[in-house]
Amino acid sequence: MNFQNELKKRTNEAEEVIRKYLPKEEGFSRNMVQAMNYSMLAGGKRLRPILMKETYELFGGEGREIEPFMAGMEMIHTHSLIHDDLPAIDNDDYRRGRLTTHKVYGEAMGILSGAALLNYAYEVMFCAFSLTDKKEQVIHGLRIMSDKTGIYGMLGGQSVDVENDGKPLTREMLDYIYENKTSALIEAAMMTGAVLGGADEKEVEIVRKAAGKIGLAFQIQDDILDVTSTKEELGKPVHSDERNNKVTYVSLFGIDEAVRQVRQLSQEAIGLLESLSKKNEFLCMLIQELVSRRK
């Protein structure tokens, strides 16, 4: 398997799905919709929709009901980026190599378009009911998505991150932030893919544990890249953690230990997935790629 070719193919497929579900730029609220679509079409790895689809196929999923969930997943993720970049939070001017949403459309529209994407994601995901007879699986998927993106998941992690910005943190609190702000969305993507694909309760739990480790490794790698990468490679400012006095795995343990943690977590995640009776070679290769990524 040529991994890069396969990754490009899957990224393009995810991009097509996302574009299909974007809102139309019309009516009196079209400026807000333009801001939503500006952020959605800024590129990116489309990692979460790809992980969702690969896990869906791992368990034998073959239908189209996964597509609105893939689009909704990316809308939720993009909402979090729009709000992270706002002056009240990270105050970043660039994301994915171009101006952030609030720099182009203004702060108020940045707030509104982010909130609109979060809500629109669920409008889109409800479309899955018309694409399958397996209604209970769709309901289960919606429950996972709402749990993992709300106050006990992504938004809860973001709130703790914002409240403790620049303050000393214990590893316990830092892990809580990472497990919720970052890992929760990856858990949502892979668990939903598993459920829609027909996984049983035990298999979904194995996927949850693996996804949690993938998410933690992904965030620690972000910490490493903030120190070792360049603005051109990342498409966003580097050394922002240091400027904002943010506690990260790198500041707590040093780069060498952070790198070791990423490798260990990734190996553990692959081990969990390989314990399943199903196999997906590309999924395991994708996890390994996340360890060595430069952007």
Tab-separated table of C-alpha atoms in Angstrom:
chain	number	residue	atom	x	y	z
A	1	MET	CA	0.000	0.000	0.000
A	2	ASN	CA	1.278	3.473	-0.927
A	3	PHE	CA	0.194	5.311	2.213
A	4	GLN	CA	0.476	8.856	0.869
A	5	ASN	CA	-1.604	8.034	-2.219
A	6	GLU	CA	-4.232	6.337	-0.086
A	7	LEU	CA	-4.284	9.261	2.361
A	8	LYS	CA	-4.737	11.749	-0.490
A	9	LYS	CA	-7.569	9.651	-1.913
A	10	ARG	CA	-9.364	9.493	1.444
A	11	THR	CA	-8.795	13.192	2.128
A	12	ASN	CA	-10.333	14.065	-1.253
A	13	GLU	CA	-13.300	11.786	-0.537
A	14	ALA	CA	-13.843	13.441	2.853
A	15	GLU	CA	-13.584	16.868	1.198
A	16	GLU	CA	-16.292	15.946	-1.318
A	17	VAL	CA	-18.607	14.775	1.462
A	18	ILE	CA	-18.039	17.951	3.498
A	19	ARG	CA	-18.710	20.228	0.504
A	20	LYS	CA	-21.954	18.381	-0.231
A	21	TYR	CA	-23.377	19.340	3.156
A	22	LEU	CA	-22.249	22.980	3.358
A	23	PRO	CA	-25.053	25.551	3.820
A	24	LYS	CA	-26.098	27.747	0.895
A	25	GLU	CA	-24.889	31.345	0.942
A	26	GLU	CA	-28.212	33.098	0.434
A	27	GLY	CA	-30.767	35.238	2.212
A	28	PHE	CA	-30.248	37.975	4.803
A	29	SER	CA	-27.889	35.793	6.879
A	30	ARG	CA	-25.588	34.971	3.955
A	31	ASN	CA	-22.636	36.850	5.481
A	32	MET	CA	-22.673	34.502	8.450
A	33	VAL	CA	-22.959	31.506	6.130
A	34	GLN	CA	-20.031	32.835	4.074
A	35	ALA	CA	-17.988	33.040	7.279
A	36	MET	CA	-18.986	29.445	8.118
A	37	ASN	CA	-17.977	28.207	4.671
A	38	TYR	CA	-14.772	30.271	4.660
A	39	SER	CA	-13.623	28.317	7.699
A	40	MET	CA	-14.893	24.967	6.429
A	41	LEU	CA	-13.091	25.361	3.107
A	42	ALA	CA	-9.761	26.435	4.575
A	43	GLY	CA	-8.354	22.955	4.034
A	44	GLY	CA	-6.870	20.907	6.833
A	45	LYS	CA	-6.123	17.227	7.338
A	46	ARG	CA	-9.800	16.138	7.619
A	47	LEU	CA	-8.404	13.672	10.144
A	48	ARG	CA	-11.569	13.151	12.175
A	49	PRO	CA	-13.896	12.361	9.243
A	50	ILE	CA	-11.256	10.002	7.848
A	51	LEU	CA	-10.864	8.222	11.198
A	52	MET	CA	-14.660	7.951	11.405
A	53	LYS	CA	-14.975	6.426	7.927
A	54	GLU	CA	-12.060	4.024	8.430
A	55	THR	CA	-13.501	2.762	11.718
A	56	TYR	CA	-16.928	2.428	10.082
A	57	GLU	CA	-15.428	0.265	7.345
A	58	LEU	CA	-13.368	-1.697	9.894
A	59	PHE	CA	-16.655	-3.070	11.239
A	60	GLY	CA	-18.159	-3.719	7.814
A	61	GLY	CA	-20.054	-0.460	7.240
A	62	GLU	CA	-20.990	0.047	3.586
A	63	GLY	CA	-23.820	2.611	3.496
A	64	ARG	CA	-24.086	6.373	3.062
A	65	GLU	CA	-25.409	7.192	6.547
A	66	ILE	CA	-21.815	7.783	7.629
A	67	GLU	CA	-21.524	10.830	5.317
A	68	PRO	CA	-23.620	13.368	7.277
A	69	PHE	CA	-21.761	12.315	10.415
A	70	MET	CA	-18.417	12.903	8.668
A	71	ALA	CA	-19.517	16.399	7.608
A	72	GLY	CA	-20.979	17.144	11.043
A	73	MET	CA	-17.777	15.987	12.716
A	74	GLU	CA	-15.688	18.454	10.712
A	75	MET	CA	-18.180	21.265	11.383
A	76	ILE	CA	-17.890	20.703	15.122
A	77	HIS	CA	-14.102	20.646	14.899
A	78	THR	CA	-14.019	23.801	12.755
A	79	HIS	CA	-16.332	25.570	15.208
A	80	SER	CA	-13.784	24.905	17.956
A	81	LEU	CA	-10.957	26.341	15.821
A	82	ILE	CA	-12.910	29.525	15.019
A	83	HIS	CA	-13.583	30.135	18.696
A	84	ASP	CA	-10.049	29.163	19.782
A	85	ASP	CA	-8.646	31.838	17.447
A	86	LEU	CA	-10.837	34.657	18.840
A	87	PRO	CA	-9.178	37.595	20.672
A	88	ALA	CA	-10.770	36.507	23.962
A	89	ILE	CA	-9.061	33.105	23.796
A	90	ASP	CA	-5.863	32.550	21.728
A	91	ASN	CA	-6.036	35.754	19.647
A	92	ASP	CA	-4.466	34.129	16.561
A	93	ASP	CA	-4.370	35.832	13.169
A	94	TYR	CA	-3.576	32.785	11.011
A	95	ARG	CA	-5.008	29.292	10.715
A	96	ARG	CA	-4.219	26.735	7.989
A	97	GLY	CA	-2.035	29.262	6.221
A	98	ARG	CA	-4.552	32.094	5.902
A	99	LEU	CA	-6.259	34.759	7.990
A	100	THR	CA	-8.525	33.466	10.736
A	101	THR	CA	-12.279	33.913	10.458
A	102	HIS	CA	-12.544	36.845	12.873
A	103	LYS	CA	-9.741	38.699	11.045
A	104	VAL	CA	-11.710	38.495	7.784
A	105	TYR	CA	-15.321	38.824	8.980
A	106	GLY	CA	-14.934	40.588	12.329
A	107	GLU	CA	-15.067	39.324	15.893
A	108	ALA	CA	-18.868	39.294	16.196
A	109	MET	CA	-19.266	37.231	13.035
A	110	GLY	CA	-16.492	34.933	14.220
A	111	ILE	CA	-18.503	34.209	17.360
A	112	LEU	CA	-21.774	33.766	15.475
A	113	SER	CA	-20.385	31.634	12.647
A	114	GLY	CA	-18.666	29.320	15.133
A	115	ALA	CA	-21.883	28.892	17.117
A	116	ALA	CA	-23.825	28.376	13.886
A	117	LEU	CA	-21.459	25.612	12.757
A	118	LEU	CA	-21.872	23.772	16.044
A	119	ASN	CA	-25.655	23.832	15.670
A	120	TYR	CA	-25.660	23.147	11.921
A	121	ALA	CA	-23.539	20.042	12.503
A	122	TYR	CA	-26.483	18.407	14.249
A	123	GLU	CA	-28.923	19.534	11.567
A	124	VAL	CA	-26.689	17.761	9.064
A	125	MET	CA	-26.213	14.603	11.149
A	126	PHE	CA	-29.997	14.183	11.455
A	127	CYS	CA	-29.975	13.620	7.669
A	128	ALA	CA	-28.564	10.146	8.401
A	129	PHE	CA	-32.058	8.955	9.374
A	130	SER	CA	-33.140	9.181	5.731
A	131	LEU	CA	-30.131	7.155	4.540
A	132	THR	CA	-30.527	3.956	6.582
A	133	ASP	CA	-33.083	1.690	8.226
A	134	LYS	CA	-30.780	1.243	11.233
A	135	LYS	CA	-32.357	4.058	13.242
A	136	GLU	CA	-31.057	2.849	16.626
A	137	GLN	CA	-27.470	3.044	15.407
A	138	VAL	CA	-28.019	6.613	14.204
A	139	ILE	CA	-29.529	7.554	17.579
A	140	HIS	CA	-26.562	5.969	19.365
A	141	GLY	CA	-24.160	7.873	17.102
A	142	LEU	CA	-25.926	11.165	17.814
A	143	ARG	CA	-25.757	10.470	21.542
A	144	ILE	CA	-21.994	9.867	21.343
A	145	MET	CA	-21.457	13.029	19.301
A	146	SER	CA	-23.444	15.181	21.738
A	147	ASP	CA	-21.777	13.689	24.831
A	148	LYS	CA	-18.236	14.048	23.503
A	149	THR	CA	-18.654	17.604	22.198
A	150	GLY	CA	-20.498	19.132	25.159
A	151	ILE	CA	-19.723	20.142	28.728
A	152	TYR	CA	-18.466	16.653	29.587
A	153	GLY	CA	-16.224	16.576	26.522
A	154	MET	CA	-14.699	19.139	24.156
A	155	LEU	CA	-16.345	22.270	25.568
A	156	GLY	CA	-15.629	21.194	29.135
A	157	GLY	CA	-11.961	20.745	28.267
A	158	GLN	CA	-11.831	24.108	26.510
A	159	SER	CA	-13.364	25.857	29.531
A	160	VAL	CA	-10.765	24.418	31.909
A	161	ASP	CA	-8.012	25.317	29.445
A	162	VAL	CA	-9.184	28.943	29.226
A	163	GLU	CA	-9.687	29.309	32.980
A	164	ASN	CA	-6.157	28.078	33.699
A	165	ASP	CA	-4.346	29.827	30.863
A	166	GLY	CA	-0.909	30.929	32.035
A	167	LYS	CA	-1.297	29.243	35.437
A	168	PRO	CA	0.810	26.359	36.778
A	169	LEU	CA	-0.848	23.017	36.020
A	170	THR	CA	-0.439	19.527	37.407
A	171	ARG	CA	-0.168	16.647	34.971
A	172	GLU	CA	-3.597	15.488	36.180
A	173	MET	CA	-5.266	18.736	35.098
A	174	LEU	CA	-3.266	18.918	31.854
A	175	ASP	CA	-4.401	15.375	31.009
A	176	TYR	CA	-7.998	16.368	31.750
A	177	ILE	CA	-7.724	19.286	29.306
A	178	TYR	CA	-6.126	17.161	26.598
A	179	GLU	CA	-8.484	14.217	27.091
A	180	ASN	CA	-11.495	16.488	26.697
A	181	LYS	CA	-10.399	19.342	24.449
A	182	THR	CA	-8.671	17.075	21.906
A	183	SER	CA	-9.204	13.362	22.567
A	184	ALA	CA	-12.980	13.655	23.006
A	185	LEU	CA	-13.520	14.578	19.338
A	186	ILE	CA	-11.318	11.739	18.113
A	187	GLU	CA	-13.190	9.376	20.428
A	188	ALA	CA	-16.464	10.734	19.032
A	189	ALA	CA	-15.317	10.171	15.450
A	190	MET	CA	-14.087	6.618	15.930
A	191	MET	CA	-16.815	5.473	18.330
A	192	THR	CA	-19.531	6.803	16.029
A	193	GLY	CA	-17.906	5.078	13.069
A	194	ALA	CA	-17.801	1.833	15.046
A	195	VAL	CA	-21.446	2.091	16.142
A	196	LEU	CA	-22.723	2.889	12.646
A	197	GLY	CA	-20.592	0.051	11.282
A	198	GLY	CA	-22.259	-2.446	13.611
A	199	ALA	CA	-19.704	-2.866	16.415
A	200	ASP	CA	-20.912	-4.401	19.668
A	201	GLU	CA	-20.546	-2.766	23.092
A	202	LYS	CA	-17.220	-4.441	23.908
A	203	GLU	CA	-15.737	-3.468	20.549
A	204	VAL	CA	-16.904	0.152	20.920
A	205	GLU	CA	-15.132	0.301	24.307
A	206	ILE	CA	-11.880	-0.939	22.769
A	207	VAL	CA	-12.218	1.715	20.064
A	208	ARG	CA	-12.870	4.374	22.739
A	209	LYS	CA	-9.668	3.466	24.596
A	210	ALA	CA	-7.616	3.435	21.396
A	211	ALA	CA	-9.075	6.765	20.242
A	212	GLY	CA	-8.331	8.344	23.619
A	213	LYS	CA	-4.675	7.388	23.276
A	214	ILE	CA	-4.575	8.630	19.680
A	215	GLY	CA	-6.050	11.966	20.771
A	216	LEU	CA	-3.573	12.406	23.608
A	217	ALA	CA	-0.648	11.523	21.329
A	218	PHE	CA	-1.956	13.956	18.705
A	219	GLN	CA	-2.110	16.838	21.204
A	220	ILE	CA	1.352	16.122	22.625
A	221	GLN	CA	2.694	16.102	19.058
A	222	ASP	CA	1.068	19.525	18.645
A	223	ASP	CA	3.040	20.686	21.701
A	224	ILE	CA	6.243	19.381	20.131
A	225	LEU	CA	5.567	21.027	16.766
A	226	ASP	CA	4.868	24.375	18.441
A	227	VAL	CA	8.511	24.288	19.564
A	228	THR	CA	10.224	22.521	16.656
A	229	SER	CA	8.259	23.492	13.519
A	230	THR	CA	7.952	26.703	11.506
A	231	LYS	CA	5.011	28.967	10.690
A	232	GLU	CA	5.319	27.942	7.022
A	233	GLU	CA	5.080	24.231	7.864
A	234	LEU	CA	2.227	24.541	10.360
A	235	GLY	CA	0.243	27.282	8.643
A	236	LYS	CA	-0.182	29.030	12.001
A	237	PRO	CA	2.088	30.842	14.498
A	238	VAL	CA	4.695	28.778	16.368
A	239	HIS	CA	6.037	29.268	19.901
A	240	SER	CA	2.573	30.529	20.880
A	241	ASP	CA	2.499	28.207	23.917
A	242	GLU	CA	5.667	29.778	25.284
A	243	ARG	CA	4.447	33.328	24.584
A	244	ASN	CA	1.185	32.627	26.383
A	245	ASN	CA	2.946	30.876	29.297
A	246	LYS	CA	0.977	27.719	28.532
A	247	VAL	CA	1.841	24.520	30.376
A	248	THR	CA	2.319	21.667	27.893
A	249	TYR	CA	3.888	18.210	27.895
A	250	VAL	CA	7.037	19.818	26.491
A	251	SER	CA	7.262	22.420	29.268
A	252	LEU	CA	6.502	19.800	31.937
A	253	PHE	CA	8.676	16.926	30.739
A	254	GLY	CA	10.944	18.202	27.952
A	255	ILE	CA	10.926	17.336	24.249
A	256	ASP	CA	12.593	13.913	24.547
A	257	GLU	CA	10.048	12.629	27.062
A	258	ALA	CA	7.182	14.159	25.090
A	259	VAL	CA	8.384	12.343	21.949
A	260	ARG	CA	8.614	9.089	23.929
A	261	GLN	CA	5.066	9.553	25.221
A	262	VAL	CA	3.718	10.088	21.689
A	263	ARG	CA	5.361	6.868	20.471
A	264	GLN	CA	4.179	4.860	23.449
A	265	LEU	CA	0.584	6.082	23.237
A	266	SER	CA	0.477	5.423	19.492
A	267	GLN	CA	1.828	1.884	19.930
A	268	GLU	CA	-0.733	1.202	22.648
A	269	ALA	CA	-3.541	2.490	20.413
A	270	ILE	CA	-2.444	0.256	17.529
A	271	GLY	CA	-2.206	-2.696	19.924
A	272	LEU	CA	-5.794	-2.160	21.041
A	273	LEU	CA	-7.072	-1.973	17.461
A	274	GLU	CA	-5.090	-5.060	16.488
A	275	SER	CA	-6.761	-6.946	19.356
A	276	LEU	CA	-10.019	-6.752	17.394
A	277	SER	CA	-10.887	-9.586	15.018
A	278	LYS	CA	-11.205	-7.009	12.211
A	279	LYS	CA	-8.236	-5.464	10.423
A	280	ASN	CA	-7.669	-2.132	8.661
A	281	GLU	CA	-4.080	-1.680	7.516
A	282	PHE	CA	-4.549	1.940	6.481
A	283	LEU	CA	-5.986	2.906	9.889
A	284	CYS	CA	-2.897	1.575	11.692
A	285	MET	CA	-0.600	3.319	9.203
A	286	LEU	CA	-2.512	6.580	9.706
A	287	ILE	CA	-1.971	6.422	13.467
A	288	GLN	CA	1.761	5.851	12.934
A	289	GLU	CA	1.844	8.818	10.544
A	290	LEU	CA	0.414	11.094	13.241
A	291	VAL	CA	3.488	10.416	15.378
A	292	SER	CA	5.935	11.767	12.809
A	293	ARG	CA	3.839	14.497	11.201
A	294	ARG	CA	5.373	17.955	10.715
A	295	LYS	CA	2.116	19.900	10.485
